[in-house]
PDB file of C-alpha atoms in Angstrom:
ATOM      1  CA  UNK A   1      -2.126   3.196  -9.698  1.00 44.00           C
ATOM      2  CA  UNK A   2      -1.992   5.144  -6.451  1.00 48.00           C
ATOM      3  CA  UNK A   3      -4.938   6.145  -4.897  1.00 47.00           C
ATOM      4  CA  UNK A   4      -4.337   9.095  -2.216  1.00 49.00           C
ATOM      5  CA  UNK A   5      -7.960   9.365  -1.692  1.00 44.00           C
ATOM      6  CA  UNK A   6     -10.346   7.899   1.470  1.00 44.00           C
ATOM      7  CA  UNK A   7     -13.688   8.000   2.147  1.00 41.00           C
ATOM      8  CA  UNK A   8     -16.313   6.061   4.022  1.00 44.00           C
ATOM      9  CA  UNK A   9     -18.325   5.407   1.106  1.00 47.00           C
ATOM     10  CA  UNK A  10     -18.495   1.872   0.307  1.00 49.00           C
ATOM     11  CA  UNK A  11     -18.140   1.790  -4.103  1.00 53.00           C
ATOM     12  CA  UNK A  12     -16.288   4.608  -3.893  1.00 46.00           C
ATOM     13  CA  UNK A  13     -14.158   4.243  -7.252  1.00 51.00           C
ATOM     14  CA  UNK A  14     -15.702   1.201  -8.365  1.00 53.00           C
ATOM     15  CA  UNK A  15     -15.680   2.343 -12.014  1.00 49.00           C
ATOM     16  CA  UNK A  16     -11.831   3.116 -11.435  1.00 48.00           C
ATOM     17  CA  UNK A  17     -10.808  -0.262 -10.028  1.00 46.00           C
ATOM     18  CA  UNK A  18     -12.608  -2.387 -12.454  1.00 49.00           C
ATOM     19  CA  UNK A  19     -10.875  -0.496 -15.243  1.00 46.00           C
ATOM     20  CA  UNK A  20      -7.476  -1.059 -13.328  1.00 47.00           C
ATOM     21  CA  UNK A  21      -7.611  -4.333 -12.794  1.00 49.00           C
ATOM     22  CA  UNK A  22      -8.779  -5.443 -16.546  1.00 50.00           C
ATOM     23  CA  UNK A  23      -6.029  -3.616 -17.470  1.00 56.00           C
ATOM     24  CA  UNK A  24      -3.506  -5.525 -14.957  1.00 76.00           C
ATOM     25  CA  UNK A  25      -3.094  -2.364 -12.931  1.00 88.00           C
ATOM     26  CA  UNK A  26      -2.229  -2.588  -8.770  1.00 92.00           C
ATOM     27  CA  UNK A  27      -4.264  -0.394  -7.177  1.00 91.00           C
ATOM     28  CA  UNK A  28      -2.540   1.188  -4.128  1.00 94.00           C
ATOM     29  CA  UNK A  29      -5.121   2.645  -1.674  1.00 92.00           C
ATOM     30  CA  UNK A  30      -4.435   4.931   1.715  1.00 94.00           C
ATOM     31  CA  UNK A  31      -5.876   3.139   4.431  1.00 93.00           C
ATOM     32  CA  UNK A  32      -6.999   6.482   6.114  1.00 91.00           C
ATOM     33  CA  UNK A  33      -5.946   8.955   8.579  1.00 94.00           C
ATOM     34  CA  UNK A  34      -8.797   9.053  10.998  1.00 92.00           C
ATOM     35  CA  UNK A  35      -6.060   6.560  14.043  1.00 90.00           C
ATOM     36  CA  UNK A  36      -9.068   4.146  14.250  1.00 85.00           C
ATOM     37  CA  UNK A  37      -9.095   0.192  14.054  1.00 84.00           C
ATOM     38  CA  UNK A  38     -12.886  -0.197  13.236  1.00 76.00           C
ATOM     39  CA  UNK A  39     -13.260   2.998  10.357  1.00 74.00           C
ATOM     40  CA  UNK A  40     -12.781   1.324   7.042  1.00 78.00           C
ATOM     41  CA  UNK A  41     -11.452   4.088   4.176  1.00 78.00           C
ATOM     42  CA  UNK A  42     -12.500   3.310   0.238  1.00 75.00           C
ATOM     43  CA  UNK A  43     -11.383   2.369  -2.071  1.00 71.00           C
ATOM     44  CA  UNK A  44      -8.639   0.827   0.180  1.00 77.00           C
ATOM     45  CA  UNK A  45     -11.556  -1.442   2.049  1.00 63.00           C
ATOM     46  CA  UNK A  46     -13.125  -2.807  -0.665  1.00 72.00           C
ATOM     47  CA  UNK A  47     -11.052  -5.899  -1.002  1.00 66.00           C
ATOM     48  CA  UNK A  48     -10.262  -5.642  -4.950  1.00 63.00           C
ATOM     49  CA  UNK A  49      -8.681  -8.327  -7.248  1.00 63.00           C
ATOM     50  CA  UNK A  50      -5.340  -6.727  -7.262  1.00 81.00           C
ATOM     51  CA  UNK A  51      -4.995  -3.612  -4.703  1.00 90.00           C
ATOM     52  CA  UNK A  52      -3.129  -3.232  -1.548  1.00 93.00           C
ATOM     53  CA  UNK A  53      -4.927  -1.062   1.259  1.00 93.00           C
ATOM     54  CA  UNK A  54      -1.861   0.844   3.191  1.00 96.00           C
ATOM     55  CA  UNK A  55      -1.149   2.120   6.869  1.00 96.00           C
ATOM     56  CA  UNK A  56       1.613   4.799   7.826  1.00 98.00           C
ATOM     57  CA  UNK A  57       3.873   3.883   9.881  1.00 98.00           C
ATOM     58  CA  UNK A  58       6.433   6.224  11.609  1.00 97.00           C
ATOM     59  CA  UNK A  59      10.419   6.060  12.294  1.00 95.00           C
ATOM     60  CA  UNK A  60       9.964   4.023  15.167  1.00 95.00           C
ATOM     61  CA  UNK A  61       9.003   0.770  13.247  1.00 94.00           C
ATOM     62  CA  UNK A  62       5.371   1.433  14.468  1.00 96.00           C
ATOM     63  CA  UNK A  63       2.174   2.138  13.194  1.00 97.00           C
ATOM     64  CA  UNK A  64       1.660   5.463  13.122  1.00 98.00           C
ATOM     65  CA  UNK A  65      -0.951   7.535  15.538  1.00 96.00           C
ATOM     66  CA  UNK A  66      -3.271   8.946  13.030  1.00 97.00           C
ATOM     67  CA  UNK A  67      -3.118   6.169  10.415  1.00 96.00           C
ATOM     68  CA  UNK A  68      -6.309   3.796  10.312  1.00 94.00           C
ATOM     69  CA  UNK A  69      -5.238   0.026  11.577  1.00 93.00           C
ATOM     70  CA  UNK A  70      -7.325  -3.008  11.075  1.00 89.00           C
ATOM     71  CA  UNK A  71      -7.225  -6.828   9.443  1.00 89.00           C
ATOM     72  CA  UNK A  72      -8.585  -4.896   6.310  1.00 89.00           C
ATOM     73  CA  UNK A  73      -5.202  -3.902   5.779  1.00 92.00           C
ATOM     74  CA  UNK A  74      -2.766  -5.552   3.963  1.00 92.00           C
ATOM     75  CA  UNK A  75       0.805  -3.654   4.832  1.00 96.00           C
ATOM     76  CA  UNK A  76       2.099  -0.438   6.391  1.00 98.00           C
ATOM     77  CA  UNK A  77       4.842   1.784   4.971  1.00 98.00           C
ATOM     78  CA  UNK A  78       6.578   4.811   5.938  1.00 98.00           C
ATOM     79  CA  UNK A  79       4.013   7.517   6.177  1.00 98.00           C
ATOM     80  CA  UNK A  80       5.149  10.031   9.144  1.00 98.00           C
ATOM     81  CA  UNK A  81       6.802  13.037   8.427  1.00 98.00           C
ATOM     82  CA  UNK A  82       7.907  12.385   4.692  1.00 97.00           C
ATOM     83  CA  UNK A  83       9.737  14.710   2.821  1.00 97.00           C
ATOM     84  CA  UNK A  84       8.156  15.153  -0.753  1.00 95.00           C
ATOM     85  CA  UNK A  85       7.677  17.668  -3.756  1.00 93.00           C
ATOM     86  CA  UNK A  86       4.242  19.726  -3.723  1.00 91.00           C
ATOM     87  CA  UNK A  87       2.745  21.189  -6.230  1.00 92.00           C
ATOM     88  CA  UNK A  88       3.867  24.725  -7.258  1.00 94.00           C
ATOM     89  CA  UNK A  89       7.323  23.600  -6.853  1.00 94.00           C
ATOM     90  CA  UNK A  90       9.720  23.087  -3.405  1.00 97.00           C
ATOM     91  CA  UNK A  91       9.117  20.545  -0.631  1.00 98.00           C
ATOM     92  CA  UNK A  92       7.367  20.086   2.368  1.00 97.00           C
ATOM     93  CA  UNK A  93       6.785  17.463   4.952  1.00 98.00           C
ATOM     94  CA  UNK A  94       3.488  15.863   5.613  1.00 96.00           C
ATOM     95  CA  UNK A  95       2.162  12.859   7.502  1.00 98.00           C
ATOM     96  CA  UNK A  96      -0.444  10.485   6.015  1.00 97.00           C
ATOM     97  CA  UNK A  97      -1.804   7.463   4.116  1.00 96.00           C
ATOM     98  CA  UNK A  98      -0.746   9.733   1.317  1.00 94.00           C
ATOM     99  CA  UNK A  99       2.563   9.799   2.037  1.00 97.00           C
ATOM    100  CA  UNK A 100       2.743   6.073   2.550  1.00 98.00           C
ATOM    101  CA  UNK A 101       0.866   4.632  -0.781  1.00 96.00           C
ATOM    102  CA  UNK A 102       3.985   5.943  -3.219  1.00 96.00           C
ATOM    103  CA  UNK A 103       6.326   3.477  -1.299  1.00 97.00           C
ATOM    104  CA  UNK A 104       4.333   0.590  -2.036  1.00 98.00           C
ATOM    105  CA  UNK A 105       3.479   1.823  -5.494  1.00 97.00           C
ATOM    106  CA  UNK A 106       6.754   2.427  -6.567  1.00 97.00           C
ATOM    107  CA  UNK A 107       7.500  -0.924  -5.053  1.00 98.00           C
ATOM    108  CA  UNK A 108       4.947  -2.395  -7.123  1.00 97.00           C
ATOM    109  CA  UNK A 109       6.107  -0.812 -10.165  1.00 96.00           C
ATOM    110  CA  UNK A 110      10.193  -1.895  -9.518  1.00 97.00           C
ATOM    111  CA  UNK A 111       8.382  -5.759  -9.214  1.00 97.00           C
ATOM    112  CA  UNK A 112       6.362  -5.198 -12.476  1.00 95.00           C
ATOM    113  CA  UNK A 113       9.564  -3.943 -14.315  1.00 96.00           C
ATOM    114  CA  UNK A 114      12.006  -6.417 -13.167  1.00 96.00           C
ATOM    115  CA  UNK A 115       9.239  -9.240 -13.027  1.00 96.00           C
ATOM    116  CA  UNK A 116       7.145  -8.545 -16.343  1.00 94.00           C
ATOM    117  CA  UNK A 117       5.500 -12.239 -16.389  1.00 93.00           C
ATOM    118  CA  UNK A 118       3.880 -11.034 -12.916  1.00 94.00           C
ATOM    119  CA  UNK A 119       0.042  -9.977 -13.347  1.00 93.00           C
ATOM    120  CA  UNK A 120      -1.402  -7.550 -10.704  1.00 93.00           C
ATOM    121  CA  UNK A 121      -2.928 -10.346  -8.467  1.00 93.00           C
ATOM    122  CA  UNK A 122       1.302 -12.437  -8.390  1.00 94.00           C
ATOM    123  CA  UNK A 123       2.798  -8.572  -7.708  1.00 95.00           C
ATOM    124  CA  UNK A 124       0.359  -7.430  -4.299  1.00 94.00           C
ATOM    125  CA  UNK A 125       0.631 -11.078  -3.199  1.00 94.00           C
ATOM    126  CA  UNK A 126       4.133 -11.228  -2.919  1.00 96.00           C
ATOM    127  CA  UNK A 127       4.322  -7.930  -1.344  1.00 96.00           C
ATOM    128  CA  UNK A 128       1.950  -8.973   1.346  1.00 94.00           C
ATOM    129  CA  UNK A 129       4.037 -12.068   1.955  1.00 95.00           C
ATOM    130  CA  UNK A 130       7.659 -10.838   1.939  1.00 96.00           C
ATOM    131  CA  UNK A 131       6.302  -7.667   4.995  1.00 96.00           C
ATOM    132  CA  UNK A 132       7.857  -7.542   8.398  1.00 96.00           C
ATOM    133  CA  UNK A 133       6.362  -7.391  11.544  1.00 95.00           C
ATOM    134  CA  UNK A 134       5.501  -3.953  12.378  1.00 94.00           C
ATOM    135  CA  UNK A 135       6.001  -3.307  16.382  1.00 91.00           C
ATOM    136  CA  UNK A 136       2.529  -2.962  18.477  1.00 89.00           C
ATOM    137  CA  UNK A 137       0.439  -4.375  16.323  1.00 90.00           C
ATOM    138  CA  UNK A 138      -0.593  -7.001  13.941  1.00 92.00           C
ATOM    139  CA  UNK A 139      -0.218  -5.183  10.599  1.00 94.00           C
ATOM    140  CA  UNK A 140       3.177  -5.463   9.005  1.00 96.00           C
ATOM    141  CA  UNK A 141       5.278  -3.529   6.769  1.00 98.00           C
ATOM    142  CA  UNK A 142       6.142  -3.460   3.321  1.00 98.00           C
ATOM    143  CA  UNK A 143       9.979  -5.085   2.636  1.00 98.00           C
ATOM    144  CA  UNK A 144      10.834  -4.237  -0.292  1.00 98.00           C
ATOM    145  CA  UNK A 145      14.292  -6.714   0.076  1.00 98.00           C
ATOM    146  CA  UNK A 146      12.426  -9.374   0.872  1.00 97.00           C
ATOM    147  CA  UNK A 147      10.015  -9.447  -2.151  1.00 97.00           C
ATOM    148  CA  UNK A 148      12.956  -8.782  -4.494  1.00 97.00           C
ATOM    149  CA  UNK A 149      15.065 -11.699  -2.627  1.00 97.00           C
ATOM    150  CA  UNK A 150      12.067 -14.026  -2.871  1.00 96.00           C
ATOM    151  CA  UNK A 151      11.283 -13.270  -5.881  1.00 96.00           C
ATOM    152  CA  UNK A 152      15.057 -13.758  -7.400  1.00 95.00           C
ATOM    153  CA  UNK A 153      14.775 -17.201  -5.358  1.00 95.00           C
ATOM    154  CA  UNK A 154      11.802 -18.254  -7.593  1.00 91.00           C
ATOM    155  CA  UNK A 155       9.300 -16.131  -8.869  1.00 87.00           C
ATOM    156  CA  UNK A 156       6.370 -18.493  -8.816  1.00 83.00           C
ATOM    157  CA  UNK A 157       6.801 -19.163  -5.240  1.00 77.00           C
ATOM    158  CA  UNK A 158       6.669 -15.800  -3.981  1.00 79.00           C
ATOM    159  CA  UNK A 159       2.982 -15.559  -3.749  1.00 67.00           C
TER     160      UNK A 159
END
């Protein structure tokens, strides 16, 4: 499930999460645009069973200006100047969390296809442990190689 929603309201989508995560659902959660280390965004903040909270990062392997940074995070991904459909049909190119939380999710969706005997807590775990180092900071970003590598190596062991 992505979530391309942030506020600073702690319980924010409480209801939603619980739901997701009895039904085995990741939860993929915008860490928020406002380029601050200390803000904390919801739902992405609030630490659930099985979601990933996500950064932007740009083209230069860093994290982005605007995107929200802090050990609350679990991994960046490409979220500066992306390329997408909109609705009403065409493209345009926007910057945000928003753009960076379909990365991971579709991510976590190729792991939960190829790895079916996964549950929602094995697939964000090994995603958090197969990221790279993003450059200027301590966050790091998804690698989507390196999960399926690790995984192909021996499932258990990924997370």
């Amino acid at each position: 499930m992505n979530a391309a929603v942030a506020t600073r309201d702690a319980g924010y989508g409480d209801d939603n999460q619980r739901c997701a995560n009895q039904g085995g659902t990741v939860v993929v959660a915008g860490a928020g645009n406002d380029g601050s280390s200390s803000l904390r965004a919801y739902p992405a903040a609030e630490g659930a069973y099985s979601l990933l909270a996500v950064a932007a990062s740009n083209d230069q392997g860093k994290l982005a200006g605007f995107s929200n940074g802090g050990g609350w995070i679990h991994l960046a991904a490409p979220g500066e100047a992306i390329t997408s459909t909109v609705p009403g049909g065409g493209y345009a190119t926007w910057s945000g969390t928003s753009m960076a939380t379909p990365l991971v999710t579709g991510a976590a969706a190729l792991v939960r296809q190829l790895y079916p005997q996964l549950n929602a807590r094995d697939v964000t775990r090994c995603l958090a442990a197969t990221t790279t180092g993003l450059n200027g900071t301590k966050l790091r970003q998804l690698n989507i190689n390196n999960a399926l590598k690790a995984l192909a190596a021996d499932p258990a062991r990924c997370h």
